[in-house]
Each structure stands twice: as structure tokens, then as C-alpha cells.
XYZ file of C-alpha atoms in Angstrom:
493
model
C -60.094 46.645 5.080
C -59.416 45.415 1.632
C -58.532 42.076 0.756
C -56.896 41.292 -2.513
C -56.412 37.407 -3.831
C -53.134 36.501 -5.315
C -53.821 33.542 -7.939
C -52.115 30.582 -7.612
C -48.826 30.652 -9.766
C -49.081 28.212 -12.498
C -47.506 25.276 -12.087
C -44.656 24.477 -15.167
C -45.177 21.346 -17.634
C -43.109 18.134 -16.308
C -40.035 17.765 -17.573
C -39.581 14.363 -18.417
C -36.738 11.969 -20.235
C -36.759 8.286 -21.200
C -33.748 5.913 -20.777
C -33.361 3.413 -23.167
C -30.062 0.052 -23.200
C -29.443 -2.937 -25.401
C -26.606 -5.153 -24.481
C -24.937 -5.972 -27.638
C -24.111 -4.624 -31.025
C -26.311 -7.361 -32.818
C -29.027 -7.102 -35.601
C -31.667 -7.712 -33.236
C -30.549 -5.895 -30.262
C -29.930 -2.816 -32.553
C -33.987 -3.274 -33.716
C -34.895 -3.078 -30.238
C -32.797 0.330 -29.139
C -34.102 1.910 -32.222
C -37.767 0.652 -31.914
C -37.517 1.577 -27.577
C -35.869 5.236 -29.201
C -38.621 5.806 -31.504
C -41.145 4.957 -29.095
C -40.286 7.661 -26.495
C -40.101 10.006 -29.072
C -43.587 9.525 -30.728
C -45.207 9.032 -27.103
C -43.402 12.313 -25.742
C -43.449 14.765 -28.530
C -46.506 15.522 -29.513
C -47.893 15.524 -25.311
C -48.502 18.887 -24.657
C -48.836 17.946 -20.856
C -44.913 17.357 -20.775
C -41.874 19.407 -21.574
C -39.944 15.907 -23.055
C -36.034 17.050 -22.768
C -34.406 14.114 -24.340
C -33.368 10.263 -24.186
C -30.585 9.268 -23.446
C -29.337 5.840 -24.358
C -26.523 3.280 -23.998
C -26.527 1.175 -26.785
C -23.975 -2.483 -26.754
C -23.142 -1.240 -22.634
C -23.905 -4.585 -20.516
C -26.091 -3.912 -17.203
C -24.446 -5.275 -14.571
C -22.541 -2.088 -13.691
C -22.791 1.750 -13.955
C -19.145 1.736 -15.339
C -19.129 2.888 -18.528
C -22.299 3.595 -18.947
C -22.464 7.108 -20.029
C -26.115 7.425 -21.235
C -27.520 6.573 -17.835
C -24.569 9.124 -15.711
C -25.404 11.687 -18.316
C -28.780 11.749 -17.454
C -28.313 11.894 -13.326
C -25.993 14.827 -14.005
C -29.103 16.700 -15.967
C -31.721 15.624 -12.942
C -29.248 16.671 -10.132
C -29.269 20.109 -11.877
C -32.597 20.604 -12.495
C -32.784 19.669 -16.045
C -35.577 17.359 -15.750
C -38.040 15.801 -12.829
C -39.160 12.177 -14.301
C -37.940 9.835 -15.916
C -39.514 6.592 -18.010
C -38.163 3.606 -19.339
C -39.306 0.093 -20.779
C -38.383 -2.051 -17.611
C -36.788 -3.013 -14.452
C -33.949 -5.066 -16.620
C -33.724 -2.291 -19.256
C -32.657 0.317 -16.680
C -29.879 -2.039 -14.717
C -29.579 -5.717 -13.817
C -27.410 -4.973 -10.371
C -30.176 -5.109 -8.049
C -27.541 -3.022 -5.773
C -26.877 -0.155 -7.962
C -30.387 0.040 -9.243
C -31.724 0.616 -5.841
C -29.360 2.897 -4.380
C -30.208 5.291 -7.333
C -33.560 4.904 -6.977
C -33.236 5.729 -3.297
C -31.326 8.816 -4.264
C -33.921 9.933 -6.774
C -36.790 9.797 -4.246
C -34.833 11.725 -2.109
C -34.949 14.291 -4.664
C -38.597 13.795 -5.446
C -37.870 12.474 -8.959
C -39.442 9.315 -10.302
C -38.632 6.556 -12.661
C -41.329 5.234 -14.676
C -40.894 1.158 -15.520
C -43.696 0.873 -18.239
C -43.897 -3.031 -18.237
C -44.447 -3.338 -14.928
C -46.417 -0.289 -14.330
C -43.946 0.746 -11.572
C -44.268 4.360 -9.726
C -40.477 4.806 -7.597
C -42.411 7.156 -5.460
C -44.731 4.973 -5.079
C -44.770 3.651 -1.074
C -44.869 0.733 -1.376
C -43.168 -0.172 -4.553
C -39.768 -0.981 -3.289
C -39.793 -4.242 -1.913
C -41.732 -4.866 -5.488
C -38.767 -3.533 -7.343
C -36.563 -5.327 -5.279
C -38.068 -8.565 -6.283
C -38.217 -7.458 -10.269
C -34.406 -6.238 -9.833
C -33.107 -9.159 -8.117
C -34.927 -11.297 -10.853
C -33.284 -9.057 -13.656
C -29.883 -9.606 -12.127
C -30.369 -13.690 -12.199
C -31.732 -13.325 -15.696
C -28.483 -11.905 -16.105
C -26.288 -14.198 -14.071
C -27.787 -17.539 -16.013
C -26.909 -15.405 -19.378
C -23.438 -15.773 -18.017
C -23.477 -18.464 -17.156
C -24.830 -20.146 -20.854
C -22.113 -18.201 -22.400
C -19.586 -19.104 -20.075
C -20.523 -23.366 -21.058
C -20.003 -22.290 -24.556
C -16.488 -21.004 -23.945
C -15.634 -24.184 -21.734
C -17.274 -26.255 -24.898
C -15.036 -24.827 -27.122
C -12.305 -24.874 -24.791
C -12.416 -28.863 -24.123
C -12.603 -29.373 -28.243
C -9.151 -27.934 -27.958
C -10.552 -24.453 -29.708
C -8.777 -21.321 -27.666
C -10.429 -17.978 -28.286
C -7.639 -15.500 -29.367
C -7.311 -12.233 -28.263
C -4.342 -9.682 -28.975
C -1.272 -10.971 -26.994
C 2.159 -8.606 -27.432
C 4.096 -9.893 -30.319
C 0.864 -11.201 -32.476
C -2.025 -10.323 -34.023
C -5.522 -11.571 -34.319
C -6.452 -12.450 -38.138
C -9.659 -14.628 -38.288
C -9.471 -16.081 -34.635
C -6.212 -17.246 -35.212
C -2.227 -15.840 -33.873
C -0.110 -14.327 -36.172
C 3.118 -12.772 -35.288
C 3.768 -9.334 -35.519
C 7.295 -8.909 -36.859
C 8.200 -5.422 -34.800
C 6.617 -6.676 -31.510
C 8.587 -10.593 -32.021
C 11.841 -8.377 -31.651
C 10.831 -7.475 -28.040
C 9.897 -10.689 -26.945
C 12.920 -11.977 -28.404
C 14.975 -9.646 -26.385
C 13.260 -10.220 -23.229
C 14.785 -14.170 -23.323
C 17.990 -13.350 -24.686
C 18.476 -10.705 -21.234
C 17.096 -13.226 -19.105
C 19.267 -15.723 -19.939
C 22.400 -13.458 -19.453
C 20.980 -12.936 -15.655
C 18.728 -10.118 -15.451
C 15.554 -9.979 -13.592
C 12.240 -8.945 -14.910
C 12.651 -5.162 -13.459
C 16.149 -4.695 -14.939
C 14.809 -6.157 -18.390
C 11.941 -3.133 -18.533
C 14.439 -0.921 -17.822
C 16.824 -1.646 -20.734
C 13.663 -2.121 -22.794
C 12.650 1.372 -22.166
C 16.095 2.774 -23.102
C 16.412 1.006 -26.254
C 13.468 2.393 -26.832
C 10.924 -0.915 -27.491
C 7.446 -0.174 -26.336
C 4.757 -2.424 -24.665
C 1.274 -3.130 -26.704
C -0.227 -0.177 -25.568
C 2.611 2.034 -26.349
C 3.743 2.585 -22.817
C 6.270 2.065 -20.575
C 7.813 -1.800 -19.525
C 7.166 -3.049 -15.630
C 8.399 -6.035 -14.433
C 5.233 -7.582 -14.326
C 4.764 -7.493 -17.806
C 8.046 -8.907 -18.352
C 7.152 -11.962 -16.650
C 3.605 -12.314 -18.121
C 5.858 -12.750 -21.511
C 8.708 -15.044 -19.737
C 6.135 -17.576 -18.344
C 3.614 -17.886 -21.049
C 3.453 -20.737 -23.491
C 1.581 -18.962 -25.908
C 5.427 -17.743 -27.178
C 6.036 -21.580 -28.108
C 3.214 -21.553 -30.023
C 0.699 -23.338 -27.501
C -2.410 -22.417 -25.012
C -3.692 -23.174 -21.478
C -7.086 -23.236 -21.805
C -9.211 -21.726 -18.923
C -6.551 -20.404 -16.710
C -8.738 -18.400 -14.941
C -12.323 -18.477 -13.764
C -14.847 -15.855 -14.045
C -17.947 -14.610 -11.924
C -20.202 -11.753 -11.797
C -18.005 -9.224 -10.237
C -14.140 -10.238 -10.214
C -11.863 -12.709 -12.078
C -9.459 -15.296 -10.091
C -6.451 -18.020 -11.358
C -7.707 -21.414 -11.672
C -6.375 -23.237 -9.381
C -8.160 -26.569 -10.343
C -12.089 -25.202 -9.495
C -12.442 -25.784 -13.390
C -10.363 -28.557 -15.737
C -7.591 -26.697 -18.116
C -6.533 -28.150 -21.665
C -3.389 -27.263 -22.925
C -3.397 -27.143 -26.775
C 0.055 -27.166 -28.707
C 0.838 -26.476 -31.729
C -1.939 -23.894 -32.541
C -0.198 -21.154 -33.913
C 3.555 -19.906 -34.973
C 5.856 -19.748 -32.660
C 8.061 -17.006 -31.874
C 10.728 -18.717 -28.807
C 11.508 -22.208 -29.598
C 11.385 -24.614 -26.827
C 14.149 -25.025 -25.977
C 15.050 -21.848 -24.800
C 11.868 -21.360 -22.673
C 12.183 -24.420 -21.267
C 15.946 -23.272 -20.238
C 14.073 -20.244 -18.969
C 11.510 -21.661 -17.122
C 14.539 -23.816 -15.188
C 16.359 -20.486 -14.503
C 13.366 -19.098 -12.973
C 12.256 -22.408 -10.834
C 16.012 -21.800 -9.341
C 16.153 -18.501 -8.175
C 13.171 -19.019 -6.685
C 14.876 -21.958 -4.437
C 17.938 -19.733 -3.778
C 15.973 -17.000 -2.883
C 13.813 -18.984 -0.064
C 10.566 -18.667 -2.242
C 8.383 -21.870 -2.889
C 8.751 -23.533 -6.319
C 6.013 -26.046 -6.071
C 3.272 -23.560 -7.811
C 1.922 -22.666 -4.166
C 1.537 -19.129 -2.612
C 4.187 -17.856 -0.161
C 1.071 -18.436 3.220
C 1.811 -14.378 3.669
C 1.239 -13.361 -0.276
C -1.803 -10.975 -0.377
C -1.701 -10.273 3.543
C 0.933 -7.472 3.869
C -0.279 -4.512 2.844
C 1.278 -0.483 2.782
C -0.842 1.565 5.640
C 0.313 4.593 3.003
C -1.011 3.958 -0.506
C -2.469 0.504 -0.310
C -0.334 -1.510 -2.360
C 0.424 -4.970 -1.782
C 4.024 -5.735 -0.103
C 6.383 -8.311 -2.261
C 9.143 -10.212 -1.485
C 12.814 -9.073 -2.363
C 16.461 -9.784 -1.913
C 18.351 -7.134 -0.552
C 22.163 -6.033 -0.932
C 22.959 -9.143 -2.646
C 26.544 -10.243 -2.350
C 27.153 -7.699 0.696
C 27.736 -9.250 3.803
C 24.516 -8.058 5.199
C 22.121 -9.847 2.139
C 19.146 -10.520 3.297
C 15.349 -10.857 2.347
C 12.696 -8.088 2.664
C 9.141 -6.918 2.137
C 8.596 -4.365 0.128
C 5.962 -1.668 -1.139
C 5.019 -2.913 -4.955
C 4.410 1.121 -5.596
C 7.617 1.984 -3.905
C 9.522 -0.781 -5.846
C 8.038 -0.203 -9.039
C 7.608 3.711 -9.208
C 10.475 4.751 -6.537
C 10.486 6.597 -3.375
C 8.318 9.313 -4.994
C 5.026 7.372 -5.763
C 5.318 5.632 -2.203
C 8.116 6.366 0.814
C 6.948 3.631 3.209
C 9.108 1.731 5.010
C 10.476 -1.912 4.227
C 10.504 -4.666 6.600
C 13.173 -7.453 6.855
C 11.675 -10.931 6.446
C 13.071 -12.186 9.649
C 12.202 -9.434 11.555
C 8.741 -9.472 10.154
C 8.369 -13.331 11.028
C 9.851 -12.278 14.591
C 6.770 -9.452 15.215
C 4.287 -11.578 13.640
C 5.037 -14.599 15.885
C 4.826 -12.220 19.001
C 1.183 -10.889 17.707
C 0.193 -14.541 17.309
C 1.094 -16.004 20.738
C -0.747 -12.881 22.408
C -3.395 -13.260 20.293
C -4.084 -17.023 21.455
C -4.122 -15.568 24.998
C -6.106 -12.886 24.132
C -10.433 -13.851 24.795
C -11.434 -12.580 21.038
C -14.743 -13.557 19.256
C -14.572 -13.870 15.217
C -15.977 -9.944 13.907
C -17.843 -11.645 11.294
C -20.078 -13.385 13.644
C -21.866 -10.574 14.684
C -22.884 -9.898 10.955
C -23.795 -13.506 9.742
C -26.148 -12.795 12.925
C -27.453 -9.655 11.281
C -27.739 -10.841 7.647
C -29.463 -13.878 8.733
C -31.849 -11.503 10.205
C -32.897 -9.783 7.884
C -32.887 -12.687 5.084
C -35.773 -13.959 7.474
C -37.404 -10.644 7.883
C -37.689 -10.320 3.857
C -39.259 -13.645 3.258
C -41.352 -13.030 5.718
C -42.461 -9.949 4.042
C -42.678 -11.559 0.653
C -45.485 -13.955 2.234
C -47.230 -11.181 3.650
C -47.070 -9.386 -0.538
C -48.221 -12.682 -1.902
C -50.637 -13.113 0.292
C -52.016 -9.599 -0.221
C -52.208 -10.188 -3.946
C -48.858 -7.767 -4.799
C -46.750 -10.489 -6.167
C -47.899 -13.523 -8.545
C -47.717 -17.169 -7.476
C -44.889 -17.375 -9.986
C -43.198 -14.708 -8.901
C -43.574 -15.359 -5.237
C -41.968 -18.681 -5.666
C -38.823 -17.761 -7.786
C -38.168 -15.226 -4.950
C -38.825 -17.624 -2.194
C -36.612 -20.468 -3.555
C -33.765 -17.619 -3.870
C -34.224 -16.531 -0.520
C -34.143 -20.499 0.566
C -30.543 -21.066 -0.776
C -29.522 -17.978 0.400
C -30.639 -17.913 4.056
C -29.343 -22.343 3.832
C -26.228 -20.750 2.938
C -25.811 -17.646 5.771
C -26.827 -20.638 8.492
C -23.377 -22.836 6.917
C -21.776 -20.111 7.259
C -22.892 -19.058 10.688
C -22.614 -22.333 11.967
C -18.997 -22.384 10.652
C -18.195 -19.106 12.322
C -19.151 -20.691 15.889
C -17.028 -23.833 15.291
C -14.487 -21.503 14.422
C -14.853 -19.678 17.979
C -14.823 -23.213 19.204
C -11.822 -24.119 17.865
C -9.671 -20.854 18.720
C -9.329 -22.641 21.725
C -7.350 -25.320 20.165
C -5.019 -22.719 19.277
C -1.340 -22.904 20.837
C 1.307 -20.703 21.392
C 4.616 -21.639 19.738
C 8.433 -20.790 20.188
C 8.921 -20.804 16.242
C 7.172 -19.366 13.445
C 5.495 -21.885 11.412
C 2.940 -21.388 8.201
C 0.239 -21.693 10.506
C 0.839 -18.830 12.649
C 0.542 -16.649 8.804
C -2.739 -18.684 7.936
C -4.227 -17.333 11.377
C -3.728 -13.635 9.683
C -6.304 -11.936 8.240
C -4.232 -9.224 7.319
C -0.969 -6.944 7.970
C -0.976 -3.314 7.699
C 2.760 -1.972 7.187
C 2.853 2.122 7.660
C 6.502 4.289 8.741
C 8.237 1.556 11.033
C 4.775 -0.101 12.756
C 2.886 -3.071 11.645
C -0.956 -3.109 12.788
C -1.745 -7.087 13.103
C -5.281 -8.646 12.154
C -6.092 -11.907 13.164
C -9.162 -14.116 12.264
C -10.557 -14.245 16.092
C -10.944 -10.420 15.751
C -7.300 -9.855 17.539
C -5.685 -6.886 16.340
C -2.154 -5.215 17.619
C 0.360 -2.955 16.616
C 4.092 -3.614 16.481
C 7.174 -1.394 15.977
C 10.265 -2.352 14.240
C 14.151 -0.801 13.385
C 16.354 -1.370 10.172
C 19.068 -0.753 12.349
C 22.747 -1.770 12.430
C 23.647 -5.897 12.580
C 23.837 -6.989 15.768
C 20.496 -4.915 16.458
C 17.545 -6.832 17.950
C 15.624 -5.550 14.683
C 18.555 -5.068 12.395
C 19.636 -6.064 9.648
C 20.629 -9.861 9.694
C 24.599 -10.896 8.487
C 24.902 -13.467 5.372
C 24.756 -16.688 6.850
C 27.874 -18.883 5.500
C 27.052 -21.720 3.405
């Protein structure tokens, strides 16, 4: 019997990239990307132990998300082919300050059995037991980030109560040294917008005549009747500014609706309507709304935001319908549908009666009905596990993983976060509490739409969501008048 050996095939040289970000465009950032570039290079090379396949970089791309951030995508698409098996970077912070998104793509490249190298803090991914560790350093990187916001954000409000607005390009100006100046072709538009409002149209008849006389937006596009009224209703046209009219966070932007003090500035820049005429404008507008049976005292309609199309998402909006006819009446309506037409989004409307009618039916079963709040269960949960994690950050400080220092910026984190979950928690169960309280009524009032979490509208049904958990599903007709469901006659004055 012969026996022959096969030698063991020869394992092929690593291939490895680096990952390098900076922030902003600024002299010193731009040192640091080209000193981290450099350094990659000369450390890669010449190593004859590596294949080194590239960097890739994003250079002025903020952290916080993965959007836009081509360098770092570019790079996952070459590892998910096969392109390269390891990759390095400077830090934690330097690779992404989401602690979310950096850890689900970690995650996903241990999976494939592909590292990430952080250099400063000497940080193997494949490493066992390296993830709670990275959890802390990525958490950390993201409040680095949040109190960088938050610096920049008391600047702004600085300059904002000095009466100093920061300008950025509105249609019918242009920005010349921080300051508005008006753009002679783009003035014409906004010009005509007033002068068709004041002869009666509404904002989604002005974009259509816009569009056929052939006047474009900023971008070059095509007018909607939102950005009609973004030009009716803003002062920046009389040559003034609201300062701080909306307030910023880490992941969205909302209106201020007195969270933060405004400052309204006049008088900063040319103006292109004079006063007069907005003013007459802004009196037009306060009375259709009061004709129309839509609040004029700056508050939200208590069911904007909560009807939404079961088909394509959109929000529904309030409309008048057949005006003049003898069967006028007010409706909800897809935004997509009434914006885009029948082919974007074919989902039915709803009258405004009848939709009060269904809703008040889902309410008073829903105060029979024994619900618990859904979100109870997971405040339960996330309390949990905010415990179980400090808990496990004891047992790493105690072991010698994590620094005194960093031990105790974790644990006060983890403090005002599990102080806040037990608010909320102990909310939630007065809220159970007081569902009890709740009473079924004859007549639709406000607070039977503040008790809705949310309406799903979808081909002639409405699917009901209430804050207890209570959910039910309601059909509807636009019928003839006289139907139960139909459509309503115009009530004599």
C-alpha cells in the first residue's frame, strides 16, 4: 500500500484596506485625512505579509449616518465580493459616531469572518469579547458627537438672539456675503403668486398656472401647492426673519412651537411684497380657513398627522368638495392622490362627517373593550435590559476591561437613561389606570381624536388604532344623499 502526502495548499496574503473620515472641509481637518491617508499607505505598502487593496475615504461627510457616505458603502460592496478580508482604521469615532449603525455592520462583518481593526484602541471585531467594549467606545463617540451639536447649535441661538439670521438661498434671492439679495427673474414668480391669490385662487391652482406660463421653482422643477404656500406665508418676502422656527436634534427636525424663544428681525434685507399686500394675504388666508371649518388660532386640526393611506403611505389632508353644488361638503383626502392624481395613488376619500361618525363608533367600543397600552410590554423589556448592561459594565470594570473613567461616563449614561425608561414606565401604568376614566359619548368631541394613535384609510375601510392597544376596522360608502354614509346636502345658512 502506498501512501502519498498532499502538502498543505498555501494559504494567500491578507487582503487588507484602511478607512479613513474627517468631518469638515477645514485646514485642520484636511491635515488630518491626508496625514490618516498617508499613514495607511506607508504602513501597508511596503508589508509583504499583506496584499493592501486600497483606502477608501470620506473626506467633509459627518458620522452620524451612513447616508452619503460613499467611501465607507464603497468599501462593504468590495468585502461582500471578496475583494478584501480586513479592514483597519484610526478609531471607534473615525469609523462612525451612530453607535447603532456602527454595530450592526460590525455584526454583519463577523458574520462574514471579516475584521475591523480600531488602532487607538487596539480593538480586534472578532475578538469575543470586544463588543460590549465597542459598545461603550461607540456610544461615547456618538455623545462626543451629540455635545458637538449641541455647542454649535448655542452659537446659532447666540447669533440668533443678537438679531443676526443665517441666510440661506430662499426662491426669489440670493446669498451675497450672508446677506438677501433679490434675484430679479425669480421676484417675478413670487410676485405672481400674490397677485393670483388675491384674485381667489388656491395654492394648487396657482402651481398649475405657474407651470403653464412656464415659471420654474428654485430647483428648476415643477410648482406644488406646498411650495406655493411656503412663499404666501413667509415674511422673509417683506423683507424680515423668524428666527429659530424650528428646532433641531440628532435625527429629525420639528416646528417650534415655543420649546425654544423666536426673534423676529425686520428690516434685514430688500423686500420684494410690500406689506401691505401680505398682510391683505395673510387675512384672506385666516378666512378661508374659518369658512372652511379649519382652526385659525395656529393649532393643529386634533386628527392632522393621524389619517394615513393603507396604499402608499401618504398622509390624508383636509379638502372641500363640490363647492357651490348642493352636495358641498368636506373630505379627507390622499396628499399623493391630490397632488399627483389618480395615477400616483387611487385610494379612496372619506367624507369628514362620515369619518367623525366611524371614528366615534371605534372609540365608544374601544372604552368597553379590556385593552392594555402595547408599549407597556416594551418599557418592561427595555428596562430590562438597561439593568442587565450596567450590570455587565460592573462586572468589565471590575475585571480590569474598562478604566475608572470610562466606567463612570458609561454608568452615569446608563443612570439617566434607565431614570428615564422608569418615568416612562410608570407613566404607561397610570395611563392603564386611567383608561378606566374613559367614557363613552353620543357626540364626537376632540378628545375622542386625541385617544387615536393612528387611522389607516385603504379602498372603502378604515383600520382604527387607539392608545390602550384597541384596534378595529370600519367600512364606509360615498353613496347617494340620503345614504347612511353618503354624501351630506349643503346645509342652508
Amino acid at each position: 500500500m502506498k501512501v502519498t502526502e498532499i502538502p498543505k495548499r498555501e494559504q494567500g496574503k491578507p487582503k487588507v484596506c484602511a478607512y479613513v473620515r474627517v468631518s469638515s472641509n477645514s485646514e485642520e481637518q484636511e491635515d488630518s485625512f491626508l496625514f490618516q491617508s498617508r499613514y495607511w499607505e506607508r504602513k501597508f505598502i511596503n508589508d509583504s505579509t499583506v496584499e493592501y487593496v486600497g483606502l477608501f475615504s470620506d473626506n467633509g461627510v459627518s458620522g452620524k449616518s451612513m447616508k452619503n457616505r460613499k467611501g465607507l458603502n464603497k468599501m462593504l460592496e468590495l468585502i461582500k465580493s471578496g475583494g478584501a478580508d480586513r479592514i483597519y482604521t484610526k478609531s471607534v469615532s473615525r469609523f462612525a459616531r451612530n453607535y447603532a449603525e456602527a454595530i450592526t455592520i460590525i455584526r454583519e462583518l463577523r458574520d462574514m469572518g471579516v475584521p475591523i481593526i480600531f488602532e487607538k484602541e487596539n480593538i480586534n471585531t472578532l475578538d469575543p469579547k470586544c463588543e460590549l467594549i465597542l459598545s461603550v467606545m461607540a456610544s461615547l463617540a456618538e455623545e462626543e458627537l451629540r455635545s458637538m451639536s449641541e455647542n454649535q447649535k448655542w452659537a446659532v441661538r447666540k447669533r440668533f438672539a443678537e438679531g443676526k439670521p443665517d441666510c440661506s438661498r430662499t426662491y426669489g434671492y440670493r446669498v451675497v456675503n450672508n446677506h438677501l439679495v433679490i434675484d430679479k427673474t425669480e421676484a417675478i414668480g413670487v410676485r405672481r403668486i400674490y397677485e393670483l391669490y388675491l384674485q381667489g385662487y388656491g395654492a394648487t391652482k396657482i402651481a398649475q398656472i405657474l407651470d403653464n406660463e412656464g415659471i420654474k421653482t428654485l430647483k428648476g422643477g415643477v410648482w406644488s401647492s406646498m411650495s406655493v404656500r411656503g412663499i404666501l406665508f413667509n415674511e422673509v418676502y417683506i423683507g424680515d426673519h423668524l428666527l429659530q422656527k424650528n428646532v433641531y436634534n440628532m435625527k429629525s427636525r420639528h416646528k417650534n412651537d415655543g420649546e425654544l424663544p423666536q426673534y423676529y428681525v425686520q428690516d434685514t434685507h430688500e423686500p420684494i411684497i410690500d406689506r401691505q399686500t401680505f398682510e391683505m394675504v395673510q387675512g384672506i388666508h385666516v378666512r378661508r380657513k374659518l369658512k372652511y371649518d379649519c382652526k385659525c388660532t395656529g393649532d393643529k386640526h386634533p386628527l392632522a398627522g393621524k389619517i394615513r393611506c393603507g396604499c402608499c403611505g401618504a398622509s390624508y389632508k383636509k379638502q372641500l368638495y363640490a363647492k357651490g353644488k348642493t352636495y358641498e361638503c368636506m373630505r379627507w383626502i390622499c396628499y399623493t392622490k391630490n397632488t399627483k392624481g389618480k395615477s400616483a395613488c387611487a385610494n379612496s376619500e372619506i367624507k369628514y362627517e362620515v369619518f367623525k361618525q366611524l371614528l366615534l363608533e371605534a372609540f365608544n367600543e374601544c372604552c368597553d373593550a379590556e385593552q392594555t397600552y402595547g408599549s407597556l410590554a416594551t418599557a418592561e423589556k427595555e428596562l430590562e435590559r438597561l439593568l442587565e448592561t450596567e450590570m455587565e459594565i460592573k462586572r468589565l470594570h471590575a475585571k480590569g476591561y474598562l478604566s475608572a473613567e470610562l466606567y463612570q461616563q458609561q454608568k452615569e449614561g446608563l443612570l439617566k437613561e434607565i431614570h428615564t425608561k422608569e418615568n416612562e414606565l410608570k407613566n404607561l401604568k397610570l395611563n392603564n389606570v386611567n383608561k378606566a376614566k374613559l367614557k363613552k359619548s353620543a357626540v364626537y368631541e376632540d378628545y375622542v381624536a386625541d385617544f387615536l394613535i393612528r387611522a389607516e384609510v385603504e379602498n372603502y375601510t378604515v383600520r382604527f388604532i387607539f392608545e390602550n392597544g384597541y384596534e378595529t376596522i370600519k367600512t364606509y360608502t360615498n353613496g347617494r344623499s340620503g345614504n347612511v354614509n353618503g354624501k351630506l346636502r349643503k346645509q342652508s345658512a
